[in-house]
Amino acid sequence: MAKLYFYYSSMNAGKSSSLLQADFNYRERGMATMLWTAELDTRSEGMVRSRIGLDARAHLYRPETQILDDIRAAHAVTPLDCVLIDEAQFLTEAQVWQVAAVADEIGIPVLCYGLRTDFQGALFPGSAALLGIADALVELKAVCHCGRKATMNLRVGEDGKAIKEGEQTEIGGNDRYLALCRKHFSAALNG
């Protein structure tokens, strides 16, 4: 039975490199995969990219993308063995149900990788839906500067100080975000 997996963490835990490793493992065995990433992440340019330099071409999704229909069409041409989705926090709730249908109705495992929470500690809509319905939840570990497990994403300005308000999504990497434990996240926001 195919399952829907959600691999989640703070930033800098290796989500994209884990996705690319899983994709490599399938392909090395002669199996067909389909990769997806969010069009919203303008840094990706149609690629899943890891900080350690690995990358692979991916299909882009936006809120109106009918992922289930696109996967069915691709599967009819070349039977797929796995679907891998990067930046899964940007999926809509409806898209999460669509990828669940890929596992349940078509029988293809779906591996989603994404952030659990935003810079204010709130769940992203896609992450909330995945946490609610995924068959398997896997936390990937990142490390705070103190050595504790990093679970939070602190948005910082050019001055390095915490940003407390703003849109939920602002694309950026190490230049805009720090992965911190809850203690240091709270101290930065309240400092």
PDB file of C-alpha atoms in Angstrom:
ATOM      1  CA  MET A   1       0.000   0.000   0.000  1.00  0.00           C
ATOM      2  CA  ALA A   2       1.376   3.388  -1.015  1.00  0.00           C
ATOM      3  CA  LYS A   3       1.677   6.034   1.685  1.00  0.00           C
ATOM      4  CA  LEU A   4       1.803   9.806   2.011  1.00  0.00           C
ATOM      5  CA  TYR A   5       4.924  10.878   3.911  1.00  0.00           C
ATOM      6  CA  PHE A   6       5.721  14.289   5.383  1.00  0.00           C
ATOM      7  CA  TYR A   7       9.374  14.995   6.174  1.00  0.00           C
ATOM      8  CA  TYR A   8       9.430  18.290   8.079  1.00  0.00           C
ATOM      9  CA  SER A   9      11.901  20.476   9.929  1.00  0.00           C
ATOM     10  CA  SER A  10      13.185  23.975  10.369  1.00  0.00           C
ATOM     11  CA  MET A  11      15.447  25.449   7.736  1.00  0.00           C
ATOM     12  CA  ASN A  12      18.907  23.962   7.159  1.00  0.00           C
ATOM     13  CA  ALA A  13      18.042  20.384   8.099  1.00  0.00           C
ATOM     14  CA  GLY A  14      18.742  18.925   4.666  1.00  0.00           C
ATOM     15  CA  LYS A  15      15.182  18.477   3.406  1.00  0.00           C
ATOM     16  CA  SER A  16      16.048  19.068  -0.257  1.00  0.00           C
ATOM     17  CA  SER A  17      19.179  16.929  -0.120  1.00  0.00           C
ATOM     18  CA  SER A  18      17.144  14.108   1.501  1.00  0.00           C
ATOM     19  CA  LEU A  19      14.570  14.403  -1.279  1.00  0.00           C
ATOM     20  CA  LEU A  20      17.293  14.289  -3.936  1.00  0.00           C
ATOM     21  CA  GLN A  21      18.882  11.256  -2.257  1.00  0.00           C
ATOM     22  CA  ALA A  22      15.526   9.434  -2.255  1.00  0.00           C
ATOM     23  CA  ASP A  23      15.039  10.360  -5.928  1.00  0.00           C
ATOM     24  CA  PHE A  24      18.522   9.039  -6.741  1.00  0.00           C
ATOM     25  CA  ASN A  25      17.807   5.771  -4.916  1.00  0.00           C
ATOM     26  CA  TYR A  26      14.642   5.172  -6.971  1.00  0.00           C
ATOM     27  CA  ARG A  27      16.288   6.103 -10.258  1.00  0.00           C
ATOM     28  CA  GLU A  28      19.373   4.003  -9.533  1.00  0.00           C
ATOM     29  CA  ARG A  29      17.045   1.010  -9.411  1.00  0.00           C
ATOM     30  CA  GLY A  30      15.511   1.905 -12.783  1.00  0.00           C
ATOM     31  CA  MET A  31      12.343   3.339 -11.257  1.00  0.00           C
ATOM     32  CA  ALA A  32      10.502   6.425 -12.511  1.00  0.00           C
ATOM     33  CA  THR A  33       9.961   9.440 -10.274  1.00  0.00           C
ATOM     34  CA  MET A  34       8.277  12.802 -10.608  1.00  0.00           C
ATOM     35  CA  LEU A  35       9.660  15.809  -8.702  1.00  0.00           C
ATOM     36  CA  TRP A  36       7.709  18.926  -7.785  1.00  0.00           C
ATOM     37  CA  THR A  37       8.630  22.239  -6.201  1.00  0.00           C
ATOM     38  CA  ALA A  38       6.802  25.503  -5.537  1.00  0.00           C
ATOM     39  CA  GLU A  39       6.801  28.120  -8.269  1.00  0.00           C
ATOM     40  CA  LEU A  40       6.597  30.648  -5.417  1.00  0.00           C
ATOM     41  CA  ASP A  41      10.225  29.878  -4.530  1.00  0.00           C
ATOM     42  CA  THR A  42      11.803  31.994  -7.253  1.00  0.00           C
ATOM     43  CA  ARG A  43      15.270  30.812  -6.243  1.00  0.00           C
ATOM     44  CA  SER A  44      14.510  27.324  -7.564  1.00  0.00           C
ATOM     45  CA  GLU A  45      14.155  28.183 -11.282  1.00  0.00           C
ATOM     46  CA  GLY A  46      12.337  24.891 -11.839  1.00  0.00           C
ATOM     47  CA  MET A  47      14.860  22.872  -9.850  1.00  0.00           C
ATOM     48  CA  VAL A  48      14.997  21.177  -6.478  1.00  0.00           C
ATOM     49  CA  ARG A  49      18.269  22.544  -5.083  1.00  0.00           C
ATOM     50  CA  SER A  50      20.103  21.681  -1.898  1.00  0.00           C
ATOM     51  CA  ARG A  51      22.583  23.840  -0.020  1.00  0.00           C
ATOM     52  CA  ILE A  52      25.271  21.203  -0.579  1.00  0.00           C
ATOM     53  CA  GLY A  53      25.096  21.608  -4.352  1.00  0.00           C
ATOM     54  CA  LEU A  54      22.787  18.800  -5.490  1.00  0.00           C
ATOM     55  CA  ASP A  55      19.920  19.613  -7.836  1.00  0.00           C
ATOM     56  CA  ALA A  56      17.377  18.088 -10.210  1.00  0.00           C
ATOM     57  CA  ARG A  57      14.744  19.420 -12.604  1.00  0.00           C
ATOM     58  CA  ALA A  58      11.223  19.551 -11.151  1.00  0.00           C
ATOM     59  CA  HIS A  59       7.661  20.361 -12.154  1.00  0.00           C
ATOM     60  CA  LEU A  60       6.395  23.614 -10.685  1.00  0.00           C
ATOM     61  CA  TYR A  61       3.164  23.963  -8.745  1.00  0.00           C
ATOM     62  CA  ARG A  62       1.187  27.039  -7.803  1.00  0.00           C
ATOM     63  CA  PRO A  63      -2.052  27.245  -5.784  1.00  0.00           C
ATOM     64  CA  GLU A  64      -4.260  26.518  -8.797  1.00  0.00           C
ATOM     65  CA  THR A  65      -2.233  23.544 -10.080  1.00  0.00           C
ATOM     66  CA  GLN A  66      -4.251  20.333 -10.215  1.00  0.00           C
ATOM     67  CA  ILE A  67      -1.409  18.082  -9.091  1.00  0.00           C
ATOM     68  CA  LEU A  68      -3.515  14.925  -9.099  1.00  0.00           C
ATOM     69  CA  ASP A  69      -4.506  15.436 -12.759  1.00  0.00           C
ATOM     70  CA  ASP A  70      -0.910  16.164 -13.796  1.00  0.00           C
ATOM     71  CA  ILE A  71       0.405  13.077 -12.002  1.00  0.00           C
ATOM     72  CA  ARG A  72      -2.321  10.857 -13.505  1.00  0.00           C
ATOM     73  CA  ALA A  73      -1.438  12.111 -16.992  1.00  0.00           C
ATOM     74  CA  ALA A  74       2.288  11.514 -16.480  1.00  0.00           C
ATOM     75  CA  HIS A  75       1.637   8.076 -14.938  1.00  0.00           C
ATOM     76  CA  ALA A  76      -0.437   7.069 -17.987  1.00  0.00           C
ATOM     77  CA  VAL A  77       2.601   7.750 -20.231  1.00  0.00           C
ATOM     78  CA  THR A  78       5.347   6.376 -17.954  1.00  0.00           C
ATOM     79  CA  PRO A  79       4.279   4.466 -14.840  1.00  0.00           C
ATOM     80  CA  LEU A  80       5.610   6.315 -11.800  1.00  0.00           C
ATOM     81  CA  ASP A  81       7.121   4.600  -8.783  1.00  0.00           C
ATOM     82  CA  CYS A  82       7.326   7.671  -6.533  1.00  0.00           C
ATOM     83  CA  VAL A  83       6.324  11.349  -6.400  1.00  0.00           C
ATOM     84  CA  LEU A  84       8.576  13.707  -4.426  1.00  0.00           C
ATOM     85  CA  ILE A  85       7.481  17.234  -3.446  1.00  0.00           C
ATOM     86  CA  ASP A  86       9.838  19.919  -2.149  1.00  0.00           C
ATOM     87  CA  GLU A  87       8.666  23.085  -0.353  1.00  0.00           C
ATOM     88  CA  ALA A  88       5.485  21.211   0.625  1.00  0.00           C
ATOM     89  CA  GLN A  89       4.544  23.930   3.117  1.00  0.00           C
ATOM     90  CA  PHE A  90       3.334  25.919   0.084  1.00  0.00           C
ATOM     91  CA  LEU A  91       0.805  23.286  -0.996  1.00  0.00           C
ATOM     92  CA  THR A  92      -2.815  24.263  -0.492  1.00  0.00           C
ATOM     93  CA  GLU A  93      -5.022  22.069   1.678  1.00  0.00           C
ATOM     94  CA  ALA A  94      -6.789  20.886  -1.501  1.00  0.00           C
ATOM     95  CA  GLN A  95      -3.445  19.936  -3.055  1.00  0.00           C
ATOM     96  CA  VAL A  96      -2.528  17.933   0.048  1.00  0.00           C
ATOM     97  CA  TRP A  97      -5.737  15.952  -0.404  1.00  0.00           C
ATOM     98  CA  GLN A  98      -4.826  15.526  -4.091  1.00  0.00           C
ATOM     99  CA  VAL A  99      -1.437  14.024  -3.249  1.00  0.00           C
ATOM    100  CA  ALA A 100      -3.121  11.797  -0.665  1.00  0.00           C
ATOM    101  CA  ALA A 101      -5.324  10.563  -3.544  1.00  0.00           C
ATOM    102  CA  VAL A 102      -2.163   9.815  -5.544  1.00  0.00           C
ATOM    103  CA  ALA A 103      -1.167   7.383  -2.781  1.00  0.00           C
ATOM    104  CA  ASP A 104      -4.657   6.061  -2.056  1.00  0.00           C
ATOM    105  CA  GLU A 105      -6.176   5.822  -5.543  1.00  0.00           C
ATOM    106  CA  ILE A 106      -3.232   5.447  -7.919  1.00  0.00           C
ATOM    107  CA  GLY A 107      -0.985   3.570  -5.503  1.00  0.00           C
ATOM    108  CA  ILE A 108       2.107   5.772  -5.862  1.00  0.00           C
ATOM    109  CA  PRO A 109       4.038   6.720  -2.697  1.00  0.00           C
ATOM    110  CA  VAL A 110       4.272  10.494  -2.198  1.00  0.00           C
ATOM    111  CA  LEU A 111       7.175  11.957  -0.222  1.00  0.00           C
ATOM    112  CA  CYS A 112       6.622  15.589   0.826  1.00  0.00           C
ATOM    113  CA  TYR A 113       9.403  17.722   2.319  1.00  0.00           C
ATOM    114  CA  GLY A 114       8.804  21.102   3.925  1.00  0.00           C
ATOM    115  CA  LEU A 115       8.914  23.506   6.807  1.00  0.00           C
ATOM    116  CA  ARG A 116       6.542  22.933   9.690  1.00  0.00           C
ATOM    117  CA  THR A 117       6.241  26.552  10.851  1.00  0.00           C
ATOM    118  CA  ASP A 118       6.831  30.081   9.639  1.00  0.00           C
ATOM    119  CA  PHE A 119       8.911  32.892  11.170  1.00  0.00           C
ATOM    120  CA  GLN A 120       6.247  33.514  13.827  1.00  0.00           C
ATOM    121  CA  GLY A 121       5.914  29.882  14.858  1.00  0.00           C
ATOM    122  CA  ALA A 122       2.600  29.387  13.006  1.00  0.00           C
ATOM    123  CA  LEU A 123       1.889  26.370  10.830  1.00  0.00           C
ATOM    124  CA  PHE A 124       1.893  26.828   7.072  1.00  0.00           C
ATOM    125  CA  PRO A 125      -1.428  25.681   5.517  1.00  0.00           C
ATOM    126  CA  GLY A 126       0.219  22.862   3.550  1.00  0.00           C
ATOM    127  CA  SER A 127       2.158  21.705   6.591  1.00  0.00           C
ATOM    128  CA  ALA A 128      -0.945  21.776   8.784  1.00  0.00           C
ATOM    129  CA  ALA A 129      -2.836  19.609   6.304  1.00  0.00           C
ATOM    130  CA  LEU A 130       0.094  17.195   5.952  1.00  0.00           C
ATOM    131  CA  LEU A 131       0.514  16.928   9.731  1.00  0.00           C
ATOM    132  CA  GLY A 132      -3.176  16.097   9.892  1.00  0.00           C
ATOM    133  CA  ILE A 133      -3.463  13.422   7.195  1.00  0.00           C
ATOM    134  CA  ALA A 134      -0.036  12.027   6.272  1.00  0.00           C
ATOM    135  CA  ASP A 135       0.471   8.320   6.913  1.00  0.00           C
ATOM    136  CA  ALA A 136       3.986   8.915   8.212  1.00  0.00           C
ATOM    137  CA  LEU A 137       5.546  11.980   9.827  1.00  0.00           C
ATOM    138  CA  VAL A 138       9.337  12.202   9.917  1.00  0.00           C
ATOM    139  CA  GLU A 139      11.145  15.039  11.641  1.00  0.00           C
ATOM    140  CA  LEU A 140      14.510  15.921  10.125  1.00  0.00           C
ATOM    141  CA  LYS A 141      16.936  17.486  12.568  1.00  0.00           C
ATOM    142  CA  ALA A 142      18.630  20.867  12.321  1.00  0.00           C
ATOM    143  CA  VAL A 143      20.934  22.342  14.932  1.00  0.00           C
ATOM    144  CA  CYS A 144      20.725  25.688  16.733  1.00  0.00           C
ATOM    145  CA  HIS A 145      23.950  27.607  17.398  1.00  0.00           C
ATOM    146  CA  CYS A 146      23.729  26.391  21.020  1.00  0.00           C
ATOM    147  CA  GLY A 147      23.762  22.741  19.967  1.00  0.00           C
ATOM    148  CA  ARG A 148      20.083  22.029  20.712  1.00  0.00           C
ATOM    149  CA  LYS A 149      17.646  20.831  18.081  1.00  0.00           C
ATOM    150  CA  ALA A 150      16.495  23.748  15.925  1.00  0.00           C
ATOM    151  CA  THR A 151      12.721  23.725  15.509  1.00  0.00           C
ATOM    152  CA  MET A 152      12.020  27.373  14.669  1.00  0.00           C
ATOM    153  CA  ASN A 153      12.765  29.700  11.729  1.00  0.00           C
ATOM    154  CA  LEU A 154      13.701  33.240  12.730  1.00  0.00           C
ATOM    155  CA  ARG A 155      13.388  35.887  10.005  1.00  0.00           C
ATOM    156  CA  VAL A 156      16.065  38.562  10.295  1.00  0.00           C
ATOM    157  CA  GLY A 157      16.632  41.912   8.650  1.00  0.00           C
ATOM    158  CA  GLU A 158      19.816  43.162   7.025  1.00  0.00           C
ATOM    159  CA  ASP A 159      20.939  44.262  10.500  1.00  0.00           C
ATOM    160  CA  GLY A 160      20.606  40.683  11.786  1.00  0.00           C
ATOM    161  CA  LYS A 161      17.759  41.591  14.159  1.00  0.00           C
ATOM    162  CA  ALA A 162      14.549  39.571  14.390  1.00  0.00           C
ATOM    163  CA  ILE A 163      11.606  40.579  12.252  1.00  0.00           C
ATOM    164  CA  LYS A 164       8.377  40.072  14.175  1.00  0.00           C
ATOM    165  CA  GLU A 165       5.694  41.004  11.625  1.00  0.00           C
ATOM    166  CA  GLY A 166       5.060  40.634   7.922  1.00  0.00           C
ATOM    167  CA  GLU A 167       3.716  38.292   5.299  1.00  0.00           C
ATOM    168  CA  GLN A 168       3.871  34.606   6.182  1.00  0.00           C
ATOM    169  CA  THR A 169       5.984  33.876   3.125  1.00  0.00           C
ATOM    170  CA  GLU A 170       9.121  35.735   2.198  1.00  0.00           C
ATOM    171  CA  ILE A 171      11.529  33.743   0.088  1.00  0.00           C
ATOM    172  CA  GLY A 172      15.072  33.614   1.369  1.00  0.00           C
ATOM    173  CA  GLY A 173      17.844  31.456   2.682  1.00  0.00           C
ATOM    174  CA  ASN A 174      20.577  31.973   5.241  1.00  0.00           C
ATOM    175  CA  ASP A 175      20.536  35.678   4.382  1.00  0.00           C
ATOM    176  CA  ARG A 176      16.966  36.023   5.760  1.00  0.00           C
ATOM    177  CA  TYR A 177      16.430  33.149   8.197  1.00  0.00           C
ATOM    178  CA  LEU A 178      18.119  31.427  11.117  1.00  0.00           C
ATOM    179  CA  ALA A 179      17.224  27.957  12.366  1.00  0.00           C
ATOM    180  CA  LEU A 180      16.989  28.165  16.167  1.00  0.00           C
ATOM    181  CA  CYS A 181      15.804  26.177  19.152  1.00  0.00           C
ATOM    182  CA  ARG A 182      12.609  27.497  20.747  1.00  0.00           C
ATOM    183  CA  LYS A 183      14.537  29.122  23.625  1.00  0.00           C
ATOM    184  CA  HIS A 184      16.750  31.222  21.347  1.00  0.00           C
ATOM    185  CA  PHE A 185      13.866  31.936  18.948  1.00  0.00           C
ATOM    186  CA  SER A 186      11.789  33.332  21.832  1.00  0.00           C
ATOM    187  CA  ALA A 187      14.730  35.327  23.178  1.00  0.00           C
ATOM    188  CA  ALA A 188      15.349  36.871  19.748  1.00  0.00           C
ATOM    189  CA  LEU A 189      11.699  37.828  19.295  1.00  0.00           C
ATOM    190  CA  ASN A 190      11.366  39.253  22.803  1.00  0.00           C
ATOM    191  CA  GLY A 191      14.784  40.883  22.949  1.00  0.00           C
TER     192      GLY A 191
END
